[in-house]
């Protein structure tokens, strides 16, 4: 056998120095996990951090809201599943402002559907209300009911699509061959329905009236809303508006246990609903709201890239008295007085608070809210339009990813890792003027 031998010249000193120069700003970390596995990240200069964070978070500003949405992991499977809305509606009596964060889980289909449909449903319902009730007679509970009904109507539409396609009594009577033929015959429709039913989205929205005298906050899931108020003395006060819908909230886990027989110990397991889902209330997740026969016979055999078979069997065995995930939101009304207090509203998906925990910053919920409002309050008037950090949501994001710790910020932005190292983060900061 004849081998071809290639002779390579040794690198010159200049080339060696150039190679070292190219890698001098790269570091490695074990992310505090211990063990031998390490990941590379790029140390960025301080001057580049805000520019890069601005780009990666798609930071934008409107006349009344600053926004960011952030997921640094570029892997397709881990693309950002958060969505948000910022809208102004010309309605009877003036311009209403609508903002919302939708935190999707298990895929993009349901959160995209919610993002597309919910604002228009709310707007149409609100317009009907305002046309039928004089502004002087508009009670806060009327608007609260509109918001609650809109969210539940949207969730019902997802469930209705499934039940219309495959009624329960028909499913229980069909043979496997008949079911397979039924799905194959209408596969495109089934694919849309089944993905929406096996994915989900939380919702946190704010609606303010034209005179900025009222704001309504609706929550379904584990995002958080914080109202900041500045007194004449200059002191900012933070008020957490909503309770969080997950199993770490004792009242939520107790509610779920009350709604199911005592024998169903796994209805809340490992701080998750049925041991599977973290939020206790959400849109979609229909497979956890209907009888288990849908999971065993329809979703598991006829939905690609869903759960492994052993997990399907495990979770399906726990679905005994559905629903386990609620679509009932909580709506909060706050009266505002912009003539007496400077006001701001922070909406964030749960990834923001999680990131502080990941960075070993242990704060109570109230301490976290105080930190956010204090930070935004300090900069609400100081930044110029030419300053990247005039975006108040970007200020919060910078604090969460590491603040003044250039090394930590660089690591969070540039880590070379196949799996995502932080949850999706979306922040909206609304100014009431």
Coordinates of C-alpha atoms in Angstrom, one line a residue:
X1 CA 0.0 0.0 0.0
X2 CA 1.3 3.4 -0.9
X3 CA 0.6 6.4 1.3
X4 CA 0.6 10.0 0.2
X5 CA 2.6 12.0 2.6
X6 CA 1.9 15.7 3.0
X7 CA 4.6 17.8 4.6
X8 CA 3.4 20.9 6.5
X9 CA 5.6 23.7 7.5
X10 CA 5.7 24.6 11.1
X11 CA 3.9 27.8 12.0
X12 CA 6.0 30.9 12.3
X13 CA 6.2 32.8 15.5
X14 CA 3.9 35.5 14.0
X15 CA 1.3 32.9 13.1
X16 CA 1.5 31.4 16.6
X17 CA 0.9 34.8 18.1
X18 CA -2.0 35.5 15.8
X19 CA -3.6 32.2 16.8
X20 CA -3.2 33.0 20.4
X21 CA -4.6 36.4 19.8
X22 CA -7.7 34.9 18.3
X23 CA -8.5 32.8 21.3
X24 CA -7.3 35.0 24.2
X25 CA -10.8 36.2 24.9
X26 CA -12.3 32.7 25.1
X27 CA -12.9 31.1 28.5
X28 CA -14.6 27.9 29.9
X29 CA -17.0 27.2 32.6
X30 CA -18.7 24.2 34.3
X31 CA -21.7 26.4 35.1
X32 CA -21.2 25.5 38.8
X33 CA -22.2 21.9 38.1
X34 CA -18.9 20.3 39.0
X35 CA -17.5 17.4 37.0
X36 CA -15.2 17.4 34.0
X37 CA -17.6 18.8 31.4
X38 CA -16.9 22.4 30.5
X39 CA -18.3 24.9 28.0
X40 CA -16.7 27.7 26.1
X41 CA -17.8 31.3 26.1
X42 CA -16.4 34.6 24.7
X43 CA -15.4 37.4 26.9
X44 CA -16.9 40.6 25.3
X45 CA -15.6 44.1 26.1
X46 CA -17.9 46.2 28.2
X47 CA -18.5 48.6 25.3
X48 CA -19.9 45.7 23.2
X49 CA -22.2 44.1 25.8
X50 CA -25.2 46.5 25.6
X51 CA -25.0 46.5 21.8
X52 CA -25.0 42.7 21.7
X53 CA -27.7 42.4 24.3
X54 CA -29.8 44.9 22.4
X55 CA -29.4 42.9 19.2
X56 CA -30.0 39.5 20.7
X57 CA -33.1 40.6 22.7
X58 CA -34.8 42.4 19.8
X59 CA -35.1 45.4 22.1
X60 CA -37.8 47.9 20.8
X61 CA -39.6 50.9 22.2
X62 CA -43.0 52.4 21.4
X63 CA -44.6 55.6 22.7
X64 CA -45.6 53.9 25.9
X65 CA -43.9 50.5 26.2
X66 CA -40.3 49.2 26.1
X67 CA -39.8 45.5 25.3
X68 CA -37.3 42.7 25.1
X69 CA -37.6 39.0 24.3
X70 CA -34.5 36.9 24.8
X71 CA -33.2 33.4 24.4
X72 CA -29.5 33.2 23.6
X73 CA -29.4 29.5 22.7
X74 CA -29.5 29.3 18.9
X75 CA -30.4 25.6 18.6
X76 CA -33.6 25.1 16.6
X77 CA -35.2 23.0 19.3
X78 CA -34.7 25.7 21.9
X79 CA -35.8 28.8 20.0
X80 CA -37.7 31.3 22.0
X81 CA -41.3 30.2 22.7
X82 CA -42.3 33.6 24.3
X83 CA -44.5 36.0 22.3
X84 CA -45.9 39.4 23.2
X85 CA -48.4 42.0 22.0
X86 CA -48.3 45.8 22.2
X87 CA -51.4 47.4 20.7
X88 CA -53.4 50.7 20.8
X89 CA -57.1 50.5 19.9
X90 CA -59.2 53.4 18.8
X91 CA -62.6 52.6 20.4
X92 CA -65.6 54.5 21.6
X93 CA -64.4 57.0 24.2
X94 CA -60.8 57.1 23.1
X95 CA -57.6 55.0 22.7
X96 CA -57.2 51.8 24.9
X97 CA -53.7 50.3 25.4
X98 CA -53.3 46.5 25.3
X99 CA -50.1 44.7 26.2
X100 CA -49.6 41.0 26.8
X101 CA -46.9 38.2 27.2
X102 CA -47.6 34.7 26.1
X103 CA -45.1 32.1 27.5
X104 CA -45.4 29.0 25.3
X105 CA -44.3 25.5 26.3
X106 CA -43.7 22.3 24.5
X107 CA -43.7 24.0 21.1
X108 CA -44.6 27.0 19.0
X109 CA -48.0 26.2 17.6
X110 CA -50.3 27.0 20.5
X111 CA -48.5 30.1 21.6
X112 CA -48.6 31.4 18.0
X113 CA -52.3 30.7 17.8
X114 CA -52.9 32.5 21.1
X115 CA -50.7 35.4 20.0
X116 CA -52.7 35.7 16.8
X117 CA -56.2 35.3 18.1
X118 CA -56.4 36.7 21.6
X119 CA -55.9 40.4 21.0
X120 CA -58.6 40.5 18.3
X121 CA -61.1 38.6 20.5
X122 CA -60.5 41.0 23.4
X123 CA -60.8 44.1 21.1
X124 CA -64.0 42.9 19.5
X125 CA -65.6 42.0 22.8
X126 CA -64.5 45.3 24.4
X127 CA -65.9 47.3 21.5
X128 CA -69.3 45.6 21.9
X129 CA -69.3 46.5 25.6
X130 CA -68.3 50.1 25.0
X131 CA -71.1 50.5 22.4
X132 CA -73.7 49.2 24.8
X133 CA -72.6 50.8 28.0
X134 CA -72.0 54.6 28.4
X135 CA -68.5 55.4 29.6
X136 CA -69.9 57.0 32.7
X137 CA -71.7 53.7 33.6
X138 CA -68.7 51.4 32.8
X139 CA -68.0 49.4 35.9
X140 CA -64.6 47.8 36.2
X141 CA -66.1 44.4 36.6
X142 CA -67.7 44.7 33.2
X143 CA -64.2 44.9 31.6
X144 CA -62.9 42.1 33.9
X145 CA -65.6 39.9 32.6
X146 CA -64.8 40.7 29.0
X147 CA -61.2 39.7 29.6
X148 CA -62.0 36.5 31.4
X149 CA -64.5 35.4 28.8
X150 CA -62.2 36.1 25.9
X151 CA -59.4 33.9 27.4
X152 CA -61.8 31.0 28.2
X153 CA -63.5 31.3 24.8
X154 CA -60.1 30.9 23.1
X155 CA -59.2 27.8 25.1
X156 CA -62.7 26.4 24.4
X157 CA -62.1 26.8 20.7
X158 CA -59.0 24.6 20.9
X159 CA -60.9 22.0 22.8
X160 CA -63.9 22.2 20.5
X161 CA -61.8 21.7 17.4
X162 CA -60.6 18.4 19.0
X163 CA -64.1 17.2 20.1
X164 CA -65.6 18.2 16.7
X165 CA -62.9 16.2 14.9
X166 CA -63.1 13.3 17.2
X167 CA -66.1 13.1 19.6
X168 CA -65.5 11.1 22.7
X169 CA -68.3 8.6 22.1
X170 CA -67.1 8.0 18.6
X171 CA -63.4 7.6 19.7
X172 CA -64.4 4.9 22.2
X173 CA -66.3 3.0 19.6
X174 CA -63.8 3.1 16.7
X175 CA -61.4 0.3 16.0
X176 CA -57.7 1.2 15.7
X177 CA -58.0 0.7 11.9
X178 CA -61.0 3.1 11.7
X179 CA -59.2 5.7 13.8
X180 CA -56.1 5.5 11.7
X181 CA -58.1 5.9 8.5
X182 CA -60.0 8.8 10.0
X183 CA -56.9 10.7 10.9
X184 CA -55.0 9.9 7.7
X185 CA -58.0 11.1 5.6
X186 CA -57.9 14.5 7.4
X187 CA -54.3 14.5 8.4
X188 CA -53.6 18.2 7.8
X189 CA -56.5 19.2 10.1
X190 CA -55.4 16.6 12.6
X191 CA -51.9 17.9 12.7
X192 CA -53.0 21.4 13.5
X193 CA -55.5 20.2 16.2
X194 CA -53.2 17.7 17.9
X195 CA -50.2 20.1 18.1
X196 CA -52.4 22.8 19.7
X197 CA -53.8 20.2 22.2
X198 CA -50.4 18.9 23.3
X199 CA -48.7 22.3 23.6
X200 CA -49.7 25.3 25.8
X201 CA -49.3 28.9 26.6
X202 CA -49.6 31.1 29.6
X203 CA -51.1 34.6 29.3
X204 CA -50.3 37.8 31.2
X205 CA -52.0 40.9 29.8
X206 CA -52.7 44.5 30.8
X207 CA -55.5 46.8 29.5
X208 CA -55.6 50.5 30.3
X209 CA -58.4 52.9 29.5
X210 CA -58.0 56.2 27.5
X211 CA -57.7 58.4 30.6
X212 CA -55.3 56.1 32.3
X213 CA -57.6 56.0 35.3
X214 CA -57.9 52.2 35.3
X215 CA -55.7 49.2 34.5
X216 CA -56.8 45.6 34.3
X217 CA -54.3 42.8 34.7
X218 CA -55.3 39.3 33.6
X219 CA -53.1 36.3 34.6
X220 CA -53.3 32.7 33.5
X221 CA -50.0 31.0 34.4
X222 CA -46.7 31.8 36.0
X223 CA -45.7 35.2 34.6
X224 CA -45.6 38.2 36.9
X225 CA -46.9 41.8 36.9
X226 CA -45.5 44.6 39.1
X227 CA -46.9 48.1 39.5
X228 CA -44.4 50.8 40.4
X229 CA -45.6 54.1 41.9
X230 CA -43.5 57.2 42.7
X231 CA -44.7 59.6 45.4
X232 CA -44.0 63.3 45.5
X233 CA -41.0 62.7 47.7
X234 CA -39.4 60.6 44.9
X235 CA -39.7 57.2 46.6
X236 CA -40.7 54.3 44.4
X237 CA -43.0 51.6 45.8
X238 CA -43.4 48.2 44.1
X239 CA -46.7 46.2 44.2
X240 CA -46.9 42.7 43.0
X241 CA -50.3 42.5 41.3
X242 CA -50.9 38.8 40.6
X243 CA -50.5 35.5 42.2
X244 CA -48.5 32.9 40.3
X245 CA -50.2 29.8 38.9
X246 CA -47.7 27.0 39.6
X247 CA -47.4 24.2 42.1
X248 CA -44.9 26.2 44.2
X249 CA -47.9 28.4 45.1
X250 CA -49.4 26.4 47.9
X251 CA -53.0 27.7 47.2
X252 CA -52.7 26.4 43.7
X253 CA -51.5 22.9 44.6
X254 CA -54.2 22.7 47.3
X255 CA -56.8 23.8 44.8
X256 CA -55.8 21.0 42.4
X257 CA -55.9 18.4 45.2
X258 CA -59.4 19.6 46.3
X259 CA -60.7 19.2 42.7
X260 CA -59.6 15.5 42.6
X261 CA -60.2 12.5 44.8
X262 CA -57.8 11.9 47.6
X263 CA -56.7 8.7 46.0
X264 CA -55.1 10.7 43.1
X265 CA -51.9 11.5 45.0
X266 CA -50.0 12.1 41.7
X267 CA -52.3 15.0 40.6
X268 CA -49.5 17.2 42.0
X269 CA -46.2 15.4 41.9
X270 CA -42.7 16.8 42.1
X271 CA -44.1 20.3 42.1
X272 CA -45.8 19.7 38.7
X273 CA -49.3 18.9 37.6
X274 CA -49.3 15.1 37.2
X275 CA -45.5 15.3 37.5
X276 CA -45.5 16.9 34.0
X277 CA -46.4 20.5 33.7
X278 CA -45.1 23.4 35.9
X279 CA -47.9 26.0 35.3
X280 CA -51.3 25.0 36.8
X281 CA -53.3 27.2 34.5
X282 CA -52.8 27.7 30.8
X283 CA -54.3 27.8 27.4
X284 CA -54.0 24.6 25.4
X285 CA -52.6 21.5 27.1
X286 CA -55.9 20.0 26.1
X287 CA -54.7 16.4 26.6
X288 CA -54.6 17.2 30.3
X289 CA -58.2 18.5 30.2
X290 CA -59.9 15.6 28.4
X291 CA -60.3 11.9 29.1
X292 CA -57.1 9.8 28.9
X293 CA -58.4 7.8 25.9
X294 CA -57.4 10.8 23.8
X295 CA -53.8 10.5 25.0
X296 CA -53.6 6.7 24.6
X297 CA -55.4 6.2 21.3
X298 CA -55.1 9.5 19.5
X299 CA -52.2 11.7 20.5
X300 CA -49.6 9.0 21.4
X301 CA -49.9 6.9 18.2
X302 CA -50.7 9.7 15.7
X303 CA -48.5 12.6 16.8
X304 CA -44.9 12.6 15.7
X305 CA -42.1 13.8 17.9
X306 CA -44.2 14.0 21.1
X307 CA -43.5 12.2 24.3
X308 CA -41.6 8.9 24.5
X309 CA -44.0 5.9 24.9
X310 CA -43.0 5.1 28.5
X311 CA -43.8 8.7 29.5
X312 CA -47.1 8.7 27.7
X313 CA -48.1 5.5 29.5
X314 CA -47.1 7.0 32.8
X315 CA -48.9 10.3 32.4
X316 CA -52.0 8.7 30.8
X317 CA -52.4 6.4 33.8
X318 CA -52.7 9.5 36.0
X319 CA -55.4 11.2 34.0
X320 CA -58.4 9.9 35.9
X321 CA -60.7 12.9 36.5
X322 CA -59.8 15.6 34.1
X323 CA -59.3 18.5 33.7
X324 CA -56.1 19.0 35.6
X325 CA -55.0 22.3 34.0
X326 CA -57.4 25.2 34.5
X327 CA -58.3 27.9 31.9
X328 CA -59.8 30.2 34.5
X329 CA -57.7 33.3 34.7
X330 CA -57.5 35.8 37.6
X331 CA -58.3 39.4 36.7
X332 CA -57.2 42.3 38.8
X333 CA -58.3 45.9 38.6
X334 CA -56.3 48.9 39.8
X335 CA -57.4 52.5 39.9
X336 CA -54.7 54.9 38.7
X337 CA -54.0 58.5 39.4
X338 CA -51.3 59.8 37.1
X339 CA -51.8 63.3 38.4
X340 CA -50.7 62.3 41.9
X341 CA -48.2 59.6 41.2
X342 CA -45.8 58.6 38.4
X343 CA -46.7 55.1 37.5
X344 CA -45.1 52.2 35.5
X345 CA -46.0 48.6 35.0
X346 CA -43.6 45.7 34.5
X347 CA -44.8 42.5 32.9
X348 CA -42.4 39.6 32.7
X349 CA -42.4 35.9 31.8
X350 CA -41.1 33.6 34.6
X351 CA -37.7 33.3 33.0
X352 CA -36.7 36.7 34.4
X353 CA -37.0 35.7 38.0
X354 CA -35.5 32.3 37.3
X355 CA -32.4 33.9 35.9
X356 CA -31.7 35.7 39.2
X357 CA -32.0 32.3 40.9
X358 CA -29.6 30.7 38.4
X359 CA -27.1 33.5 39.1
X360 CA -27.3 32.7 42.9
X361 CA -29.1 35.9 43.7
X362 CA -31.6 34.8 46.3
X363 CA -34.5 37.3 46.7
X364 CA -38.0 37.0 47.9
X365 CA -40.8 37.9 45.5
X366 CA -41.2 41.4 47.1
X367 CA -37.4 42.0 47.1
X368 CA -37.3 41.1 43.5
X369 CA -40.2 43.5 42.7
X370 CA -38.5 46.3 44.7
X371 CA -35.3 45.7 42.8
X372 CA -37.0 45.9 39.4
X373 CA -39.0 49.0 40.2
X374 CA -36.0 50.7 41.8
X375 CA -33.8 50.0 38.8
X376 CA -36.4 51.2 36.3
X377 CA -37.3 54.2 38.5
X378 CA -33.7 55.4 38.7
X379 CA -33.4 55.5 34.9
X380 CA -36.9 56.4 33.7
X381 CA -35.8 60.0 33.1
X382 CA -32.0 59.8 32.8
X383 CA -31.5 58.0 29.5
X384 CA -31.5 59.8 26.2
X385 CA -33.0 58.5 23.0
X386 CA -29.5 57.8 21.6
X387 CA -28.7 55.6 24.6
X388 CA -29.3 51.9 24.0
X389 CA -30.4 51.6 27.6
X390 CA -33.1 54.2 27.2
X391 CA -35.1 51.0 26.8
X392 CA -36.1 50.3 30.4
X393 CA -36.9 46.6 29.7
X394 CA -33.3 46.3 28.4
X395 CA -32.1 47.8 31.7
X396 CA -33.9 45.0 33.6
X397 CA -32.5 42.3 31.3
X398 CA -29.0 43.6 31.7
X399 CA -29.4 43.4 35.5
X400 CA -30.7 39.9 35.3
X401 CA -28.0 38.5 33.0
X402 CA -25.2 39.8 35.2
X403 CA -25.4 43.6 35.7
X404 CA -21.9 45.0 36.1
X405 CA -20.3 41.6 36.1
X406 CA -18.9 41.6 32.6
X407 CA -17.7 38.0 32.8
X408 CA -21.2 36.7 33.8
X409 CA -23.0 38.8 31.2
X410 CA -20.5 37.5 28.5
X411 CA -21.1 34.0 29.6
X412 CA -24.9 34.3 29.5
X413 CA -24.7 35.8 26.0
X414 CA -22.1 33.7 24.3
X415 CA -22.0 30.2 25.9
X416 CA -21.4 27.5 23.4
X417 CA -23.8 24.8 24.5
X418 CA -26.3 22.6 22.6
X419 CA -29.0 22.9 25.2
X420 CA -30.4 26.2 26.5
X421 CA -28.9 27.4 29.7
X422 CA -31.7 29.7 30.7
X423 CA -35.5 30.0 30.2
X424 CA -37.0 32.4 27.6
X425 CA -37.3 35.9 29.0
X426 CA -39.7 38.6 27.9
X427 CA -40.1 41.9 29.6
X428 CA -42.5 44.8 28.9
X429 CA -42.2 48.1 30.8
X430 CA -45.2 50.4 30.3
X431 CA -45.2 54.0 31.3
X432 CA -48.4 55.7 32.2
X433 CA -48.5 59.4 31.2

